Short mmCIF file of C-alpha atoms and ligand atoms in Angstrom, two decimals:
data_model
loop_
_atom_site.label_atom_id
_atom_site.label_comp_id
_atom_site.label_asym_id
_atom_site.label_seq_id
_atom_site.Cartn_x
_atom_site.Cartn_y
_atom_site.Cartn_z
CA UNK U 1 113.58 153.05 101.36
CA UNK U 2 116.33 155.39 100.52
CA UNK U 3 118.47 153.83 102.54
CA UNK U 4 117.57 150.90 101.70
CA UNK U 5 118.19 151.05 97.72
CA UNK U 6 121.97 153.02 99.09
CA UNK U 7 122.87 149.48 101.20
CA UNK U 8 122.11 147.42 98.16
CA UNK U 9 124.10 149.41 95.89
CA UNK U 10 126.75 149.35 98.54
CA UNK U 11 126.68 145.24 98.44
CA UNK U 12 126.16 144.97 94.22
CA UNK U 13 129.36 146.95 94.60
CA UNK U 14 131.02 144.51 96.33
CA UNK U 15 129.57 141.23 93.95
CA UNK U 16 130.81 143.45 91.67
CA UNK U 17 134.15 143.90 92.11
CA UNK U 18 134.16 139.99 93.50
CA UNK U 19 133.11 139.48 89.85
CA UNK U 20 135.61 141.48 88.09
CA UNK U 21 138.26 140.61 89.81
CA UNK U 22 137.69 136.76 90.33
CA UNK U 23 135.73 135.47 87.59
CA UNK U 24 135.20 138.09 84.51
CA UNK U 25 139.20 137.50 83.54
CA UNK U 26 138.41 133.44 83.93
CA UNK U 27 135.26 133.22 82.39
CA UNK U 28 136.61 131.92 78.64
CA UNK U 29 138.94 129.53 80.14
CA UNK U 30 135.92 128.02 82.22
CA UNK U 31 134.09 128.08 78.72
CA UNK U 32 137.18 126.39 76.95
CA UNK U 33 138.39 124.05 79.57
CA UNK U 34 134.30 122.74 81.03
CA UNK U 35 134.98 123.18 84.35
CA UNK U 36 135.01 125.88 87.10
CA UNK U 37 138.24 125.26 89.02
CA UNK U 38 137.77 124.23 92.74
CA UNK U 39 139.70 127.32 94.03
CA UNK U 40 137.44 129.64 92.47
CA UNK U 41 134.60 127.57 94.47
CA UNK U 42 136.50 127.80 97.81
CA UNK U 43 136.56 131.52 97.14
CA UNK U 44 132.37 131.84 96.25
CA UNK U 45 132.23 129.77 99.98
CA UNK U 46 134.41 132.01 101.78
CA UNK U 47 132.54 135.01 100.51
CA UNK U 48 129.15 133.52 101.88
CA UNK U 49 128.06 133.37 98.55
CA UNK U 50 127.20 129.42 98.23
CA UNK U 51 125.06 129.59 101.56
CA UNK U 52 123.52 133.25 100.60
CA UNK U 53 120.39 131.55 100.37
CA UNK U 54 120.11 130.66 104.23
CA UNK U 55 119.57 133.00 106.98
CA UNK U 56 122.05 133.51 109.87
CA UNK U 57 120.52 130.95 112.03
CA UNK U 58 121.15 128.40 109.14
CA UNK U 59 124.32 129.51 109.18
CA UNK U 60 124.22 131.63 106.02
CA UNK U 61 124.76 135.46 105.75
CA UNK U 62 120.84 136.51 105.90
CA UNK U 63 120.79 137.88 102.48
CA UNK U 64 117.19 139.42 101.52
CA UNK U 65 116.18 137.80 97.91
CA UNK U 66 116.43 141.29 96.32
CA UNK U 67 120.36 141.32 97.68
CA UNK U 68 120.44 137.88 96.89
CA UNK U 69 119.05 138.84 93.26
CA UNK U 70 121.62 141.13 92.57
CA UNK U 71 124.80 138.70 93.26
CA UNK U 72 122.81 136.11 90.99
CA UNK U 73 123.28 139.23 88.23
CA UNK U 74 126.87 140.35 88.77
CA UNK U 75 127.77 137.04 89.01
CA UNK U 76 125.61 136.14 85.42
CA UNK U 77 127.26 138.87 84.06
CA UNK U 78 130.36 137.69 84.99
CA UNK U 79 130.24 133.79 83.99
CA UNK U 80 126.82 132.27 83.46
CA UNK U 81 128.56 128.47 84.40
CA UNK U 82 129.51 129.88 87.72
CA UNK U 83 126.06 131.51 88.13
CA UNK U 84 124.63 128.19 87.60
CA UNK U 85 126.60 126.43 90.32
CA UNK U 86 124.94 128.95 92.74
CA UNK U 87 122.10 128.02 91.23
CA UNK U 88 121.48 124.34 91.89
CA UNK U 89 123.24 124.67 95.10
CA UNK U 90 121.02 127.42 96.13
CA UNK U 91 118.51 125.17 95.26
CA UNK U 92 119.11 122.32 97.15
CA UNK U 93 120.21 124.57 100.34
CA UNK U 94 116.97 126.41 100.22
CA UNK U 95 115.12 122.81 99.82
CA UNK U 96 116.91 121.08 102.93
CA UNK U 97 116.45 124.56 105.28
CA UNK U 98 112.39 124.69 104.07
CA UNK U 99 111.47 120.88 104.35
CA UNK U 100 114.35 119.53 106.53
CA UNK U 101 113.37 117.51 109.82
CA UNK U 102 115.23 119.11 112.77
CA UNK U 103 117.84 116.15 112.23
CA UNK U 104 118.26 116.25 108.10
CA UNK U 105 118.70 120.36 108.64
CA UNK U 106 121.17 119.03 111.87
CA UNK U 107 123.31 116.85 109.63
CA UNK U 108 123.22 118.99 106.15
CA UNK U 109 122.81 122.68 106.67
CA UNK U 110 126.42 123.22 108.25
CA UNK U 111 127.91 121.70 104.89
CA UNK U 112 125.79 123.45 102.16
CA UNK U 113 126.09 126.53 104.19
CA UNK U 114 129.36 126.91 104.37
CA UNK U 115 130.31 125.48 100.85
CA UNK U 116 131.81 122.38 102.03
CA UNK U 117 129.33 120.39 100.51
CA UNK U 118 127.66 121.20 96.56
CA UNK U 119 124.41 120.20 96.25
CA UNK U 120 122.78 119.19 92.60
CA UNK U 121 119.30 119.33 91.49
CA UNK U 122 118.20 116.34 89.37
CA UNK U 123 114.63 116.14 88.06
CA UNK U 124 115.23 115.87 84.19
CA UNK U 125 115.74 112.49 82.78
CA UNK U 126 116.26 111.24 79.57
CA UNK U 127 112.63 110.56 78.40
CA UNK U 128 111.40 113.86 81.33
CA UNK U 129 112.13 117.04 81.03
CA UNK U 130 108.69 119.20 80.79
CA UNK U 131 106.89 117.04 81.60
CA UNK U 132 108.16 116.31 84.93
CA UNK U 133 105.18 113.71 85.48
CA UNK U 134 106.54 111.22 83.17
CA UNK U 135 109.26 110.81 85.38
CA UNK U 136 110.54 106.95 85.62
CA UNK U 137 112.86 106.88 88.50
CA UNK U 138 111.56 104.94 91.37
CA UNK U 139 111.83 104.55 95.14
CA UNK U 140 110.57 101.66 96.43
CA UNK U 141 110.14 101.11 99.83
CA UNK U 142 112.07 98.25 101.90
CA UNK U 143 112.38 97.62 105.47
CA UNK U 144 115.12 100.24 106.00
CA UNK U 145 114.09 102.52 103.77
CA UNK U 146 114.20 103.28 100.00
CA UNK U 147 115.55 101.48 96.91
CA UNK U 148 116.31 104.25 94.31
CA UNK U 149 116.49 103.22 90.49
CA UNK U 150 116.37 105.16 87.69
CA UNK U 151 118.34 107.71 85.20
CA UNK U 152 118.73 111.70 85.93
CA UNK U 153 120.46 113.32 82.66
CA UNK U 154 121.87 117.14 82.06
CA UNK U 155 122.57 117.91 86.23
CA UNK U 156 124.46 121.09 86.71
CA UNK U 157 127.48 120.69 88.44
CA UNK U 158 126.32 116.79 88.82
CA UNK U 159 130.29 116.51 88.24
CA UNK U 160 131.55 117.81 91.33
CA UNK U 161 128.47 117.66 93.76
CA UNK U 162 128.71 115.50 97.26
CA UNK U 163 124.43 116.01 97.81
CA UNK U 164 121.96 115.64 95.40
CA UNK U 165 118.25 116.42 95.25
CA UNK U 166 116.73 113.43 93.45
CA UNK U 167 113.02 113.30 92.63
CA UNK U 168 111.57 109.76 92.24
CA UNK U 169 108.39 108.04 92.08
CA UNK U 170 107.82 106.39 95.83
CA UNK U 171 104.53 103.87 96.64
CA UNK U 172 102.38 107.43 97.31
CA UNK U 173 104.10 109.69 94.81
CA UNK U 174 106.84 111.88 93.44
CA UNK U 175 108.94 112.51 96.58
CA UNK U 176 112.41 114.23 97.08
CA UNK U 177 115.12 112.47 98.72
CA UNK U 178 118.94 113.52 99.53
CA UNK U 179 121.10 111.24 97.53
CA UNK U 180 125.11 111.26 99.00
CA UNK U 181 126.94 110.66 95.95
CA UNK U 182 129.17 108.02 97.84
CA UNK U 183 125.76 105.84 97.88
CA UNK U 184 126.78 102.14 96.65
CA UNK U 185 124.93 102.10 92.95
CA UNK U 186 124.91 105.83 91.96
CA UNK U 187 127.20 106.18 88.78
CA UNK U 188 127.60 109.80 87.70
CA UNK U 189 128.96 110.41 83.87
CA UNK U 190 129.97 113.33 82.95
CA UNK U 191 128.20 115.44 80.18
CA UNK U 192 130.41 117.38 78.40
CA UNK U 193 130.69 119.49 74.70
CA UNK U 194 127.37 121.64 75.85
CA UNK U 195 126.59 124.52 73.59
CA UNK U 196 126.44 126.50 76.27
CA UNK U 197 127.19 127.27 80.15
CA UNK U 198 130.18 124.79 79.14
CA UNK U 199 131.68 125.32 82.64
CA UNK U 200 128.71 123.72 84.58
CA UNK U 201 130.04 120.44 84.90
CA UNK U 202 126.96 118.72 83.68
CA UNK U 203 126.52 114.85 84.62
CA UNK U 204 124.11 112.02 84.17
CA UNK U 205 123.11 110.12 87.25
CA UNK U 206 122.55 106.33 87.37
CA UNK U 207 120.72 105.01 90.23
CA UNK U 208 120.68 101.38 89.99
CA UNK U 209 119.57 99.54 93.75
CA UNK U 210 120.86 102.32 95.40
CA UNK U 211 120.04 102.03 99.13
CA UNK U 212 118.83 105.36 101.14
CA UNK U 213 117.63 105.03 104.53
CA UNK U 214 114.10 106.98 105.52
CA UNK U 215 116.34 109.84 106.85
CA UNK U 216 116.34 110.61 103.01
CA UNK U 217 113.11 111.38 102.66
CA UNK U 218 112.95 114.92 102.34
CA UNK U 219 109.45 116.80 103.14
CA UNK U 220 106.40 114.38 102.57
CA UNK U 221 106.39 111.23 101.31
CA UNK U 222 104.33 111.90 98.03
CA UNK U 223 104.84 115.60 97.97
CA UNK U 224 107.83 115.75 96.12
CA UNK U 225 107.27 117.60 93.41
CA UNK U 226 104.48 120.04 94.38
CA UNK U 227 105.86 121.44 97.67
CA UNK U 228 110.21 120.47 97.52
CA UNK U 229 110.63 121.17 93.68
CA UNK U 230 108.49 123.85 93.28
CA UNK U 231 109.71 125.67 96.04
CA UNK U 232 113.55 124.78 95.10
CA UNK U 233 112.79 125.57 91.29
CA UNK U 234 111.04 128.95 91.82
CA UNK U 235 114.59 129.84 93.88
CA UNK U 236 116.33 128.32 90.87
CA UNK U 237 114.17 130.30 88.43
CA UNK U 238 114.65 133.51 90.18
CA UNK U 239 118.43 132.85 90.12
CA UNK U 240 118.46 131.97 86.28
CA UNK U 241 116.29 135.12 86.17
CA UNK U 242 118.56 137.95 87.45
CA UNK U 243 121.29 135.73 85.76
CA UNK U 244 119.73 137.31 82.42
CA UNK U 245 119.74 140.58 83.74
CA UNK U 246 123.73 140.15 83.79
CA UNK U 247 124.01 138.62 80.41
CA UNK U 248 122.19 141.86 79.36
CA UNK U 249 124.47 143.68 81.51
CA UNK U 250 127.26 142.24 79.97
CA UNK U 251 125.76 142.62 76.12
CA UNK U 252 125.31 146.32 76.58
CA UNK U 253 128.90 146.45 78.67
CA UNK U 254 130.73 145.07 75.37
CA UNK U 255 128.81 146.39 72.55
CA UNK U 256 129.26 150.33 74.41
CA UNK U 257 133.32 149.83 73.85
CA UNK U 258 133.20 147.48 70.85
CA UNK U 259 130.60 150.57 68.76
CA UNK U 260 133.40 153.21 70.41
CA UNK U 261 136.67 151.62 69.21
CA UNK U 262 135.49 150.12 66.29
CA UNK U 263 135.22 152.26 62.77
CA UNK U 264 132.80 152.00 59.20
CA UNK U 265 132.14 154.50 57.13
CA UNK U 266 134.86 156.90 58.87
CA UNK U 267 133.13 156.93 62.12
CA UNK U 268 132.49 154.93 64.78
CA UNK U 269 130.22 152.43 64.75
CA UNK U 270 128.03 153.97 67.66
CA UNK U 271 127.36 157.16 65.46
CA UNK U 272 125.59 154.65 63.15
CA UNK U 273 121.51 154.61 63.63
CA UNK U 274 121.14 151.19 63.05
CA UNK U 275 123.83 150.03 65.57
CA UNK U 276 122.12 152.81 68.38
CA UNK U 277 118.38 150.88 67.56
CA UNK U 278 120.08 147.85 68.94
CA UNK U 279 121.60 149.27 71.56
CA UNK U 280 118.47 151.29 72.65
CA UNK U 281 116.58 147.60 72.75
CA UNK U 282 119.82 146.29 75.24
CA UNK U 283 119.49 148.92 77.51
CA UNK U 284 115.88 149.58 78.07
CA UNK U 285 115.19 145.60 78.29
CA UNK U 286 118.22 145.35 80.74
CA UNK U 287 116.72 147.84 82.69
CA UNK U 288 112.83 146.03 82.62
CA UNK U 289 114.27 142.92 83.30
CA UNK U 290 115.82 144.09 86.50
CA UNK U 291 112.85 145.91 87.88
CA UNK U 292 110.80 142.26 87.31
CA UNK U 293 113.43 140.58 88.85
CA UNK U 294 113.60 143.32 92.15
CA UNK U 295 109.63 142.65 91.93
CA UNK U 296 109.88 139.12 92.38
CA UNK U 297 112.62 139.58 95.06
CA UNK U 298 110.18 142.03 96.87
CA UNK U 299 107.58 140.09 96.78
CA UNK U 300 109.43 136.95 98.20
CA UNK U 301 111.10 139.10 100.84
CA UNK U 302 107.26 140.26 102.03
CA UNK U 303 106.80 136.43 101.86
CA UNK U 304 103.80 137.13 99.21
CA UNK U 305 102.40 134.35 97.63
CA UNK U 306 102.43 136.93 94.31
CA UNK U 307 105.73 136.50 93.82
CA UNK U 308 105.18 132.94 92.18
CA UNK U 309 104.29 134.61 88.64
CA UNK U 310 106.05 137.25 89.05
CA UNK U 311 109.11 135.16 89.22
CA UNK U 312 108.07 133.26 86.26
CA UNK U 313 107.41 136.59 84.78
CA UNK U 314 111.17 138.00 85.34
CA UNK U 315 112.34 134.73 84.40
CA UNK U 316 110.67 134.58 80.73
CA UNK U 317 111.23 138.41 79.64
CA UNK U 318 114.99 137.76 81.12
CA UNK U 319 116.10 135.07 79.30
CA UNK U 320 114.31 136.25 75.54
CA UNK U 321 115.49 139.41 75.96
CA UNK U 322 119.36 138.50 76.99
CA UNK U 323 118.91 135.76 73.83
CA UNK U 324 117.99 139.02 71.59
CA UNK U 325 120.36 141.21 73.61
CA UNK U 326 123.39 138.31 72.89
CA UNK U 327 121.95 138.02 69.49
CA UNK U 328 122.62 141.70 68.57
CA UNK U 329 125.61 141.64 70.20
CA UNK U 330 127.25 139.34 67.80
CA UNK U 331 125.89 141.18 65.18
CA UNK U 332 127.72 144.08 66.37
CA UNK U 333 130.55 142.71 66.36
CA UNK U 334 130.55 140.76 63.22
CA UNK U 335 133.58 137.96 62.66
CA UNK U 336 135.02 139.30 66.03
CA UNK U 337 131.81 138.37 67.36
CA UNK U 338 131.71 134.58 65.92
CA UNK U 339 135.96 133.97 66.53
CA UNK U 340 136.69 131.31 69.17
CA UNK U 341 136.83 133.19 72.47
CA UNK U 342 134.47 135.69 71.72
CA UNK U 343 132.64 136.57 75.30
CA UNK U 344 129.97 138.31 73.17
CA UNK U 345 129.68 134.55 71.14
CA UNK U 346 129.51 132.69 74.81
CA UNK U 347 127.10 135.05 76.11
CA UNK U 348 124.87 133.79 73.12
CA UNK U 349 125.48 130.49 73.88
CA UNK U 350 124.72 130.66 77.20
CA UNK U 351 121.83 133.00 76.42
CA UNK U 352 119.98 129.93 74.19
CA UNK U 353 119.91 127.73 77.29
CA UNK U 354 118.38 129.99 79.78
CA UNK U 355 115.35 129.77 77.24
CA UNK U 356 115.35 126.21 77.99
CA UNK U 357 116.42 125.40 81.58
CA UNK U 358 114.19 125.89 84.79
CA UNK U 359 111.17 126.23 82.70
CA UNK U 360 111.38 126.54 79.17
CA UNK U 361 110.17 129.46 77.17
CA UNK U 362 106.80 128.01 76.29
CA UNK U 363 106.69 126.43 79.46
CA UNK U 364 106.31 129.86 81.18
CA UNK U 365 104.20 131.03 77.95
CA UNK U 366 101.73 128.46 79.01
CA UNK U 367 101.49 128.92 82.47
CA UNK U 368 101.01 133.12 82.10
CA UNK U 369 98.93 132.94 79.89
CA UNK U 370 96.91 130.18 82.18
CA UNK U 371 97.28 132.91 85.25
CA UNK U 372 96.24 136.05 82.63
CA UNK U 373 92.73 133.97 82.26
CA UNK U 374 92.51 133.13 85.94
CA UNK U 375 92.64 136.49 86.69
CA UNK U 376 90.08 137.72 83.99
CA UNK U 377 87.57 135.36 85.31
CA UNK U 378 88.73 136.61 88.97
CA UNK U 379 87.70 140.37 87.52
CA UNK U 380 84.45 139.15 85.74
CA UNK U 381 83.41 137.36 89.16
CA UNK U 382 83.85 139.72 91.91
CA UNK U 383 83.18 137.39 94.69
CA UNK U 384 85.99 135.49 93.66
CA UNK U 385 88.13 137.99 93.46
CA UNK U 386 87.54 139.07 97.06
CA UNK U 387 89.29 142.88 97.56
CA UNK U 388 92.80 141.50 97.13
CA UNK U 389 94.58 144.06 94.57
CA UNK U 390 95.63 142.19 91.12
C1 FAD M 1 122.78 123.34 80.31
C2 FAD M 1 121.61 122.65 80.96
C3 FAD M 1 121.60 122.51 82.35
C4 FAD M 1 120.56 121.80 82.97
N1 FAD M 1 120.58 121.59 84.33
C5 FAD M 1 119.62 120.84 84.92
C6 FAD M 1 119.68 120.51 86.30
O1 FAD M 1 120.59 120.95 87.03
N2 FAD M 1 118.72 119.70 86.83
C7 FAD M 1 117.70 119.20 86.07
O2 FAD M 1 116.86 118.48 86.61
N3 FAD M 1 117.61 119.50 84.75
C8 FAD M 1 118.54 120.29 84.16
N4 FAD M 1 118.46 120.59 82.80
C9 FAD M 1 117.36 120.06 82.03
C10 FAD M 1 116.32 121.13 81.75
O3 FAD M 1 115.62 121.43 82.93
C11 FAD M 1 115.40 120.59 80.64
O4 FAD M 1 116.17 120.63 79.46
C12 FAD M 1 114.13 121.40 80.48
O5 FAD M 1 113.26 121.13 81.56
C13 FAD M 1 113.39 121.07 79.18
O6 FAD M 1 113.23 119.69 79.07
P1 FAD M 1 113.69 118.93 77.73
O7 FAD M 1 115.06 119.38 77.41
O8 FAD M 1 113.50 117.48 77.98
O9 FAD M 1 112.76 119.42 76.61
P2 FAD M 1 111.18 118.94 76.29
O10 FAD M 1 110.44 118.98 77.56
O11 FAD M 1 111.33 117.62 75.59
O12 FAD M 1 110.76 120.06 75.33
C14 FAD M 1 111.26 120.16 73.99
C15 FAD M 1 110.66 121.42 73.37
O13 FAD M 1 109.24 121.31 73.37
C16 FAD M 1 108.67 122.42 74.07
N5 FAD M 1 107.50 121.96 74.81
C17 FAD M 1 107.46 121.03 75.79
N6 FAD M 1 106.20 120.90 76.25
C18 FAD M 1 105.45 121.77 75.57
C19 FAD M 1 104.06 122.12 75.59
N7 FAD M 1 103.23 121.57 76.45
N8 FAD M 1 103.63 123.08 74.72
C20 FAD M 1 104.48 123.69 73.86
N9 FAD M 1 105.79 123.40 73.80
C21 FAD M 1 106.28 122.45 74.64
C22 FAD M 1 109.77 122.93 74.99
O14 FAD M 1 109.61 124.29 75.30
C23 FAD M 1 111.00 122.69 74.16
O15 FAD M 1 111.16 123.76 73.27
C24 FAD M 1 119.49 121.29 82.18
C25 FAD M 1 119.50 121.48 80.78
C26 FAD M 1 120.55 122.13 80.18
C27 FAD M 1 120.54 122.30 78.69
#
């Protein structure tokens, strides 16, 4: 265990200073300019870190999620946009290497891998977004395959990427296809003036008669949503999840040398009370945040079916507590806070949207409070409960 915990700080060191040097100085040009520049991308697939989701086999560095956790922070801490293009490419790799025929993992895995190829994950549409079910995109089925029609809206890094994930409603179901954005009908537009993650090169899709062949088809026809999308979006989740830990990271970071340089009332502003309250709240939820994000990393690493909700878990006290955390953090720094440039005013931008994205807050209020009553009737009824620890 010990020397376990003394590897991982070892490799956080390294994200670390990867972050530091490559993205922190960047990060409010990305912001101001709505793009992450392509360099910066070759760079995040020569470190391994676009394929960190695949094993060595796959041809990705073998991360364990807990490892893989902790680049998902630095780099959050660092640039949420960028952290978001691992995201949805993580997505999609870890999609393709879980449901991929021998052939679709043949043809894609070496791209995605290696960085060569982004991958986008489009299941929100203009009239979906919650309620993924009301989904209208459509694949119908001809003699050599699938006709694809429909509208995907707000896809990170839709811009720029060569794959995407596309769910659609086929004769049996939602199903998941690959989508190669050279495909004859598929228009992508970009999306652009966000309030927040500005950098993530956000697109709508427009599918109109666009021809896949069956080789598309990725995991069961029908399945779509309930084995490729959940799987992908509980990766994406966990991502967005120890991205929060690094906007907290980063709140506390800039609010320790802000209170230090900064003076009222003939001291600094740390000696004030007030100011140390808020950064008490910073710290100790930066800290709980990352423990429920190493739990959920754990748990996925022991391949535990637990780790479900406790991913969801990480993900909802993450993201309110870096919103309150960014809050604060403007408040600390008052006008210098709220000036153009501001990282502490982009944190709390970005902040706002990982409420939203990959399950919104009352999404995930719903669905633990649903799993806090399954497991109170589990207690009441020992039988169901069985002698599995909860
Ligand atoms: C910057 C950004 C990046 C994104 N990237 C992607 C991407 O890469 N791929 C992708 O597919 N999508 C992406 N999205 C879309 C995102 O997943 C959706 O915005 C999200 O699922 C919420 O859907 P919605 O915006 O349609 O809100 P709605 O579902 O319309 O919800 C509106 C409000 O109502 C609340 N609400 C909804 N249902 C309930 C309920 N049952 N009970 C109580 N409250 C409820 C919600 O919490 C929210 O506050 C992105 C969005 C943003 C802003």
């Amino acid at each position: 265990m010990a020397d376990t915990l003394a590897t991982l700080a070892r490799t956080r060191e390294r994200f670390r200073a990867f972050a530091d040097g490559e993205i922190v100085p960047h990060a409010e040009e990305f912001d101001r300019e709505q793009r992450i520049p392509s360099e910066l991308i070759k760079r995040l697939a020569a470190e391994g870190y676009l394929g960190a989701i695949l094993p060595a086999e796959a041809g990705g560095p073998g991360m364990d999620r807990v490892t893989f956790g902790a680049l998902h922070e630095e780099v959050g801490r660092a640039c949420s946009s960028v952290r978001s293009l691992l995201t949805v490419h993580s997505m999609v790799a870890f999609a393709v290497h879980r449901w991929g025929t021998a052939e679709q993992k043949a043809a894609r895995l070496p791209g995605l891998a290696s960085g060569d190829r982004l991958g986008a994950f489009c299941l929100t549409e203009p009239e979906a977004g919650s309620d993924a079910g009301r989904i209208a995109t459509t694949a119908a089925r001809t003699d050599d395959g699938f006709l694809i029609n429909g509208t995907k809206k707000w896809i990170t890094c839709g811009q720029i990427a060569d794959v995407y994930l596309v769910f659609a409603k086929a004769p049996t179901g939602m199903s998941a296809f690959l989508v190669d954005r050279a495909t004859p009908g598929l228009c992508v537009r970009p999306l652009t003036d966000i309030m927040g993650t500005r950098g993530s090169m956000l697109a709508e899709l427009e599918f109109r008669d666009c021809e896949v062949g069956p080789d598309a088809l990725l995991g069961p026809e029908g399945m779509g949503l309930s084995l490729v999308g959940t799987g992908a979006l509980d990766i994406g989740r966990y991502s967005v999840a120890s991205g929060c830990v690094g906007i907290l990271q980063a709140c506390v970071d800039a609010c320790a040398d802000y209170t230090a340089r900064r003076v009222a009332g003939a001291v600094p502003l740390r000696e004030h009370q007030l100011i140390r309250r808020m950064l008490s709240d910073m710290v100790t939820n930066l800290e709980a945040g990352r423990l429920l994000c190493q739990r959920a990393g754990t748990l996925k690493d022991e391949a535990s079916p637990k780790t479900v909700m406790a991913t969801w878990m990480a993900k909802y006290f993450a993201s309110t507590a870096a919103m309150s955390a960014a809050s604060d953090a403007v408040q600390i720094h008052g006008a210098s806070g709220c000036g153009g440039g501001a990282a502490v005013g982009r944190y709390y931008r970005d902040a706002k949207i990982m409420e939203i994205i990959e399950g919104s807050s009352q999404i995930q209020q719903l669905t633990i409070a649903e799993e806090a009553f399954q497991q109170a009737a589990a207690r009441a009824t020992p039988s169901l409960s069985g002698s599995e620890d909860r």
